[in-house]
Amino acid sequence: MIKTTNIDGLLIIEGGKTFEDDRGFFREPFRRNEFEEVLGKPWVHVQENQAFSKKDVLRGIHIAPWDKFIYCPYGEVLSVLVDVRKDSPTFKQIFKMQIGFSNKVKLFIPAGLGNSYVIISEEAVYEYQVNAYYAPGMEKGIAWDDPELGIDWAIANPILSEKD
């Protein structure tokens, strides 16, 4: 099931086929034909990235010139997205949602949105496909604690990199 959000172009993709038995499960988190039907255009990812993080690690707010399809196959994250596209009808709006193993939710993030997340389980794996190759200098960023945005991260002392 596909749902729209308060941010233009940002989609919530729920479900995906899961086959369970006494051994565990098999899941199809992504099917290109179904995804393209929802997007209404072809989707070709050229790079897939994976990040492993521990509780209270905060990554972002990163702004990139490519679309992303994100998924958290292990653990739980609070995904926080900010529309920083000046020509967007939803400019400066914020979207927050828990995604992870428990709810099987994926997100489609259009180019130009600020993408960030904080780990709320003990550990988590965050995976994403992108439709353009990464090259140094292509990303921009916003401070996670920017007072103009006023994001409530629901943690007191996030673990950050120098970049973040």
PDB file of C-alpha atoms in Angstrom:
ATOM      1  CA  MET A   1       0.000   0.000   0.000  1.00  0.00           C
ATOM      2  CA  ILE A   2       1.269   3.454  -0.924  1.00  0.00           C
ATOM      3  CA  LYS A   3       0.427   6.567   1.055  1.00  0.00           C
ATOM      4  CA  THR A   4       1.178  10.194   0.374  1.00  0.00           C
ATOM      5  CA  THR A   5       2.479  12.460   3.129  1.00  0.00           C
ATOM      6  CA  ASN A   6       2.354  16.110   4.103  1.00  0.00           C
ATOM      7  CA  ILE A   7       5.490  16.655   1.960  1.00  0.00           C
ATOM      8  CA  ASP A   8       5.141  16.853  -1.806  1.00  0.00           C
ATOM      9  CA  GLY A   9       6.556  13.725  -3.478  1.00  0.00           C
ATOM     10  CA  LEU A  10       7.425  11.855  -0.272  1.00  0.00           C
ATOM     11  CA  LEU A  11       5.771   8.425  -0.250  1.00  0.00           C
ATOM     12  CA  ILE A  12       5.214   5.790   2.431  1.00  0.00           C
ATOM     13  CA  ILE A  13       5.340   2.251   1.072  1.00  0.00           C
ATOM     14  CA  GLU A  14       3.808  -0.280   3.443  1.00  0.00           C
ATOM     15  CA  GLY A  15       4.018  -4.027   3.460  1.00  0.00           C
ATOM     16  CA  GLY A  16       5.767  -6.114   0.906  1.00  0.00           C
ATOM     17  CA  LYS A  17       5.219  -9.821   0.683  1.00  0.00           C
ATOM     18  CA  THR A  18       6.397 -11.794   3.698  1.00  0.00           C
ATOM     19  CA  PHE A  19       6.340 -15.571   3.862  1.00  0.00           C
ATOM     20  CA  GLU A  20       6.677 -16.992   7.390  1.00  0.00           C
ATOM     21  CA  ASP A  21       7.018 -20.481   8.802  1.00  0.00           C
ATOM     22  CA  ASP A  22       8.609 -22.119  11.856  1.00  0.00           C
ATOM     23  CA  ARG A  23      12.117 -21.392  10.473  1.00  0.00           C
ATOM     24  CA  GLY A  24      11.598 -17.632  10.196  1.00  0.00           C
ATOM     25  CA  PHE A  25      10.555 -15.591   7.173  1.00  0.00           C
ATOM     26  CA  PHE A  26      11.337 -14.563   3.616  1.00  0.00           C
ATOM     27  CA  ARG A  27      10.487 -10.993   2.626  1.00  0.00           C
ATOM     28  CA  GLU A  28      10.356  -9.048  -0.638  1.00  0.00           C
ATOM     29  CA  PRO A  29      11.027  -5.465   0.438  1.00  0.00           C
ATOM     30  CA  PHE A  30      11.284  -4.187  -3.129  1.00  0.00           C
ATOM     31  CA  ARG A  31       9.749  -5.101  -6.492  1.00  0.00           C
ATOM     32  CA  ARG A  32      10.713  -2.721  -9.269  1.00  0.00           C
ATOM     33  CA  ASN A  33       7.550  -3.225 -11.350  1.00  0.00           C
ATOM     34  CA  GLU A  34       5.274  -2.374  -8.410  1.00  0.00           C
ATOM     35  CA  PHE A  35       7.436   0.576  -7.384  1.00  0.00           C
ATOM     36  CA  GLU A  36       7.458   2.029 -10.917  1.00  0.00           C
ATOM     37  CA  GLU A  37       3.686   1.694 -11.104  1.00  0.00           C
ATOM     38  CA  VAL A  38       3.378   3.855  -8.000  1.00  0.00           C
ATOM     39  CA  LEU A  39       6.007   6.384  -9.097  1.00  0.00           C
ATOM     40  CA  GLY A  40       4.569   6.642 -12.562  1.00  0.00           C
ATOM     41  CA  LYS A  41       8.066   6.635 -14.054  1.00  0.00           C
ATOM     42  CA  PRO A  42      10.983   4.239 -14.455  1.00  0.00           C
ATOM     43  CA  TRP A  43      13.198   3.580 -11.423  1.00  0.00           C
ATOM     44  CA  VAL A  44      16.791   2.606 -11.959  1.00  0.00           C
ATOM     45  CA  HIS A  45      19.012   2.648  -8.934  1.00  0.00           C
ATOM     46  CA  VAL A  46      22.726   2.859  -9.586  1.00  0.00           C
ATOM     47  CA  GLN A  47      24.005   2.536  -6.044  1.00  0.00           C
ATOM     48  CA  GLU A  48      22.819   0.873  -2.851  1.00  0.00           C
ATOM     49  CA  ASN A  49      24.120   1.991   0.527  1.00  0.00           C
ATOM     50  CA  GLN A  50      23.917   0.492   3.990  1.00  0.00           C
ATOM     51  CA  ALA A  51      24.658   2.015   7.396  1.00  0.00           C
ATOM     52  CA  PHE A  52      24.876   0.149  10.690  1.00  0.00           C
ATOM     53  CA  SER A  53      24.459   2.275  13.815  1.00  0.00           C
ATOM     54  CA  LYS A  54      23.905   1.949  17.545  1.00  0.00           C
ATOM     55  CA  LYS A  55      21.241   3.477  19.786  1.00  0.00           C
ATOM     56  CA  ASP A  56      21.072   7.283  19.846  1.00  0.00           C
ATOM     57  CA  VAL A  57      23.234   7.754  16.728  1.00  0.00           C
ATOM     58  CA  LEU A  58      21.793  10.621  14.706  1.00  0.00           C
ATOM     59  CA  ARG A  59      22.673  10.911  11.013  1.00  0.00           C
ATOM     60  CA  GLY A  60      21.747  13.962   8.959  1.00  0.00           C
ATOM     61  CA  ILE A  61      20.216  16.321   8.010  1.00  0.00           C
ATOM     62  CA  HIS A  62      21.673  15.582   4.543  1.00  0.00           C
ATOM     63  CA  ILE A  63      20.416  17.088   1.304  1.00  0.00           C
ATOM     64  CA  ALA A  64      21.299  15.322  -1.928  1.00  0.00           C
ATOM     65  CA  PRO A  65      20.462  15.801  -5.623  1.00  0.00           C
ATOM     66  CA  TRP A  66      19.136  12.255  -6.064  1.00  0.00           C
ATOM     67  CA  ASP A  67      16.011  10.290  -5.218  1.00  0.00           C
ATOM     68  CA  LYS A  68      16.208   7.665  -2.463  1.00  0.00           C
ATOM     69  CA  PHE A  69      14.276   4.518  -1.632  1.00  0.00           C
ATOM     70  CA  ILE A  70      14.967   3.757   2.049  1.00  0.00           C
ATOM     71  CA  TYR A  71      14.357   0.726   4.217  1.00  0.00           C
ATOM     72  CA  CYS A  72      15.371  -0.403   7.710  1.00  0.00           C
ATOM     73  CA  PRO A  73      15.557  -4.236   7.642  1.00  0.00           C
ATOM     74  CA  TYR A  74      16.988  -4.558  11.162  1.00  0.00           C
ATOM     75  CA  GLY A  75      16.173  -2.446  14.198  1.00  0.00           C
ATOM     76  CA  GLU A  76      14.130   0.734  14.388  1.00  0.00           C
ATOM     77  CA  VAL A  77      14.819   4.325  13.375  1.00  0.00           C
ATOM     78  CA  LEU A  78      12.969   7.599  13.638  1.00  0.00           C
ATOM     79  CA  SER A  79      13.127   8.993  10.108  1.00  0.00           C
ATOM     80  CA  VAL A  80      12.970  12.797   9.957  1.00  0.00           C
ATOM     81  CA  LEU A  81      12.622  14.559   6.610  1.00  0.00           C
ATOM     82  CA  VAL A  82      12.577  18.274   5.868  1.00  0.00           C
ATOM     83  CA  ASP A  83      11.430  19.874   2.631  1.00  0.00           C
ATOM     84  CA  VAL A  84      14.156  22.382   1.747  1.00  0.00           C
ATOM     85  CA  ARG A  85      13.161  22.753  -1.913  1.00  0.00           C
ATOM     86  CA  LYS A  86      12.471  26.491  -2.181  1.00  0.00           C
ATOM     87  CA  ASP A  87      10.044  26.019  -5.089  1.00  0.00           C
ATOM     88  CA  SER A  88       8.042  23.308  -3.302  1.00  0.00           C
ATOM     89  CA  PRO A  89       4.482  23.908  -2.050  1.00  0.00           C
ATOM     90  CA  THR A  90       5.534  22.113   1.171  1.00  0.00           C
ATOM     91  CA  PHE A  91       8.759  24.119   1.738  1.00  0.00           C
ATOM     92  CA  LYS A  92       9.997  23.928   5.375  1.00  0.00           C
ATOM     93  CA  GLN A  93       7.521  21.224   6.367  1.00  0.00           C
ATOM     94  CA  ILE A  94       8.801  18.322   8.484  1.00  0.00           C
ATOM     95  CA  PHE A  95       7.806  14.672   8.343  1.00  0.00           C
ATOM     96  CA  LYS A  96       8.642  12.161  11.108  1.00  0.00           C
ATOM     97  CA  MET A  97       7.938   8.435  11.167  1.00  0.00           C
ATOM     98  CA  GLN A  98       9.308   5.347  12.852  1.00  0.00           C
ATOM     99  CA  ILE A  99      10.421   2.779  10.306  1.00  0.00           C
ATOM    100  CA  GLY A 100      12.020  -0.584  10.836  1.00  0.00           C
ATOM    101  CA  PHE A 101      11.779  -4.305  11.159  1.00  0.00           C
ATOM    102  CA  SER A 102       8.530  -4.147  13.119  1.00  0.00           C
ATOM    103  CA  ASN A 103       6.438  -2.223  10.579  1.00  0.00           C
ATOM    104  CA  LYS A 104       8.176  -3.046   7.249  1.00  0.00           C
ATOM    105  CA  VAL A 105       7.669   0.533   6.045  1.00  0.00           C
ATOM    106  CA  LYS A 106       9.786   1.950   3.247  1.00  0.00           C
ATOM    107  CA  LEU A 107      10.010   5.563   2.099  1.00  0.00           C
ATOM    108  CA  PHE A 108      10.556   7.159  -1.292  1.00  0.00           C
ATOM    109  CA  ILE A 109      12.402  10.442  -0.778  1.00  0.00           C
ATOM    110  CA  PRO A 110      12.554  12.812  -3.753  1.00  0.00           C
ATOM    111  CA  ALA A 111      15.754  14.720  -4.510  1.00  0.00           C
ATOM    112  CA  GLY A 112      16.248  17.865  -2.480  1.00  0.00           C
ATOM    113  CA  LEU A 113      14.629  16.770   0.776  1.00  0.00           C
ATOM    114  CA  GLY A 114      16.684  16.878   3.951  1.00  0.00           C
ATOM    115  CA  ASN A 115      17.072  13.261   5.065  1.00  0.00           C
ATOM    116  CA  SER A 116      17.983  12.254   8.608  1.00  0.00           C
ATOM    117  CA  TYR A 117      17.336   9.566  11.170  1.00  0.00           C
ATOM    118  CA  VAL A 118      18.084   8.583  14.745  1.00  0.00           C
ATOM    119  CA  ILE A 119      18.463   5.015  16.000  1.00  0.00           C
ATOM    120  CA  ILE A 120      15.814   4.180  18.609  1.00  0.00           C
ATOM    121  CA  SER A 121      16.564   0.456  19.016  1.00  0.00           C
ATOM    122  CA  GLU A 122      19.823  -0.955  20.393  1.00  0.00           C
ATOM    123  CA  GLU A 123      21.163  -1.304  16.824  1.00  0.00           C
ATOM    124  CA  ALA A 124      19.811  -0.757  13.338  1.00  0.00           C
ATOM    125  CA  VAL A 125      20.668  -1.197   9.684  1.00  0.00           C
ATOM    126  CA  TYR A 126      19.510   1.555   7.326  1.00  0.00           C
ATOM    127  CA  GLU A 127      19.593   0.745   3.612  1.00  0.00           C
ATOM    128  CA  TYR A 128      18.858   2.925   0.640  1.00  0.00           C
ATOM    129  CA  GLN A 129      18.943   2.848  -3.122  1.00  0.00           C
ATOM    130  CA  VAL A 130      19.749   6.005  -5.078  1.00  0.00           C
ATOM    131  CA  ASN A 131      19.274   6.912  -8.721  1.00  0.00           C
ATOM    132  CA  ALA A 132      22.634   8.720  -9.093  1.00  0.00           C
ATOM    133  CA  TYR A 133      26.190   7.958  -8.045  1.00  0.00           C
ATOM    134  CA  TYR A 134      27.642   9.612  -4.967  1.00  0.00           C
ATOM    135  CA  ALA A 135      30.536  12.005  -5.461  1.00  0.00           C
ATOM    136  CA  PRO A 136      32.173  14.139  -2.745  1.00  0.00           C
ATOM    137  CA  GLY A 137      30.774  17.635  -2.513  1.00  0.00           C
ATOM    138  CA  MET A 138      27.335  16.814  -3.924  1.00  0.00           C
ATOM    139  CA  GLU A 139      25.587  16.752  -0.547  1.00  0.00           C
ATOM    140  CA  LYS A 140      24.687  19.713   1.589  1.00  0.00           C
ATOM    141  CA  GLY A 141      23.544  19.716   5.162  1.00  0.00           C
ATOM    142  CA  ILE A 142      21.571  21.440   7.868  1.00  0.00           C
ATOM    143  CA  ALA A 143      22.463  21.255  11.542  1.00  0.00           C
ATOM    144  CA  TRP A 144      20.370  18.628  13.307  1.00  0.00           C
ATOM    145  CA  ASP A 145      19.492  21.166  16.019  1.00  0.00           C
ATOM    146  CA  ASP A 146      18.733  24.127  13.734  1.00  0.00           C
ATOM    147  CA  PRO A 147      16.515  26.378  15.884  1.00  0.00           C
ATOM    148  CA  GLU A 148      14.435  27.472  12.892  1.00  0.00           C
ATOM    149  CA  LEU A 149      13.349  23.866  12.318  1.00  0.00           C
ATOM    150  CA  GLY A 150      12.868  23.050  16.018  1.00  0.00           C
ATOM    151  CA  ILE A 151      12.860  19.275  15.489  1.00  0.00           C
ATOM    152  CA  ASP A 152      12.010  17.193  18.562  1.00  0.00           C
ATOM    153  CA  TRP A 153      14.322  14.183  18.235  1.00  0.00           C
ATOM    154  CA  ALA A 154      12.981  12.546  21.412  1.00  0.00           C
ATOM    155  CA  ILE A 155      16.549  11.985  22.716  1.00  0.00           C
ATOM    156  CA  ALA A 156      18.642  14.209  24.943  1.00  0.00           C
ATOM    157  CA  ASN A 157      22.205  13.504  23.801  1.00  0.00           C
ATOM    158  CA  PRO A 158      22.516  12.181  20.256  1.00  0.00           C
ATOM    159  CA  ILE A 159      25.762  10.605  19.085  1.00  0.00           C
ATOM    160  CA  LEU A 160      26.981  12.633  16.099  1.00  0.00           C
ATOM    161  CA  SER A 161      29.790  12.672  13.566  1.00  0.00           C
ATOM    162  CA  GLU A 162      31.706  15.872  12.832  1.00  0.00           C
ATOM    163  CA  LYS A 163      29.772  16.113   9.555  1.00  0.00           C
ATOM    164  CA  ASP A 164      26.459  16.090  11.387  1.00  0.00           C
TER     165      ASP A 164
END
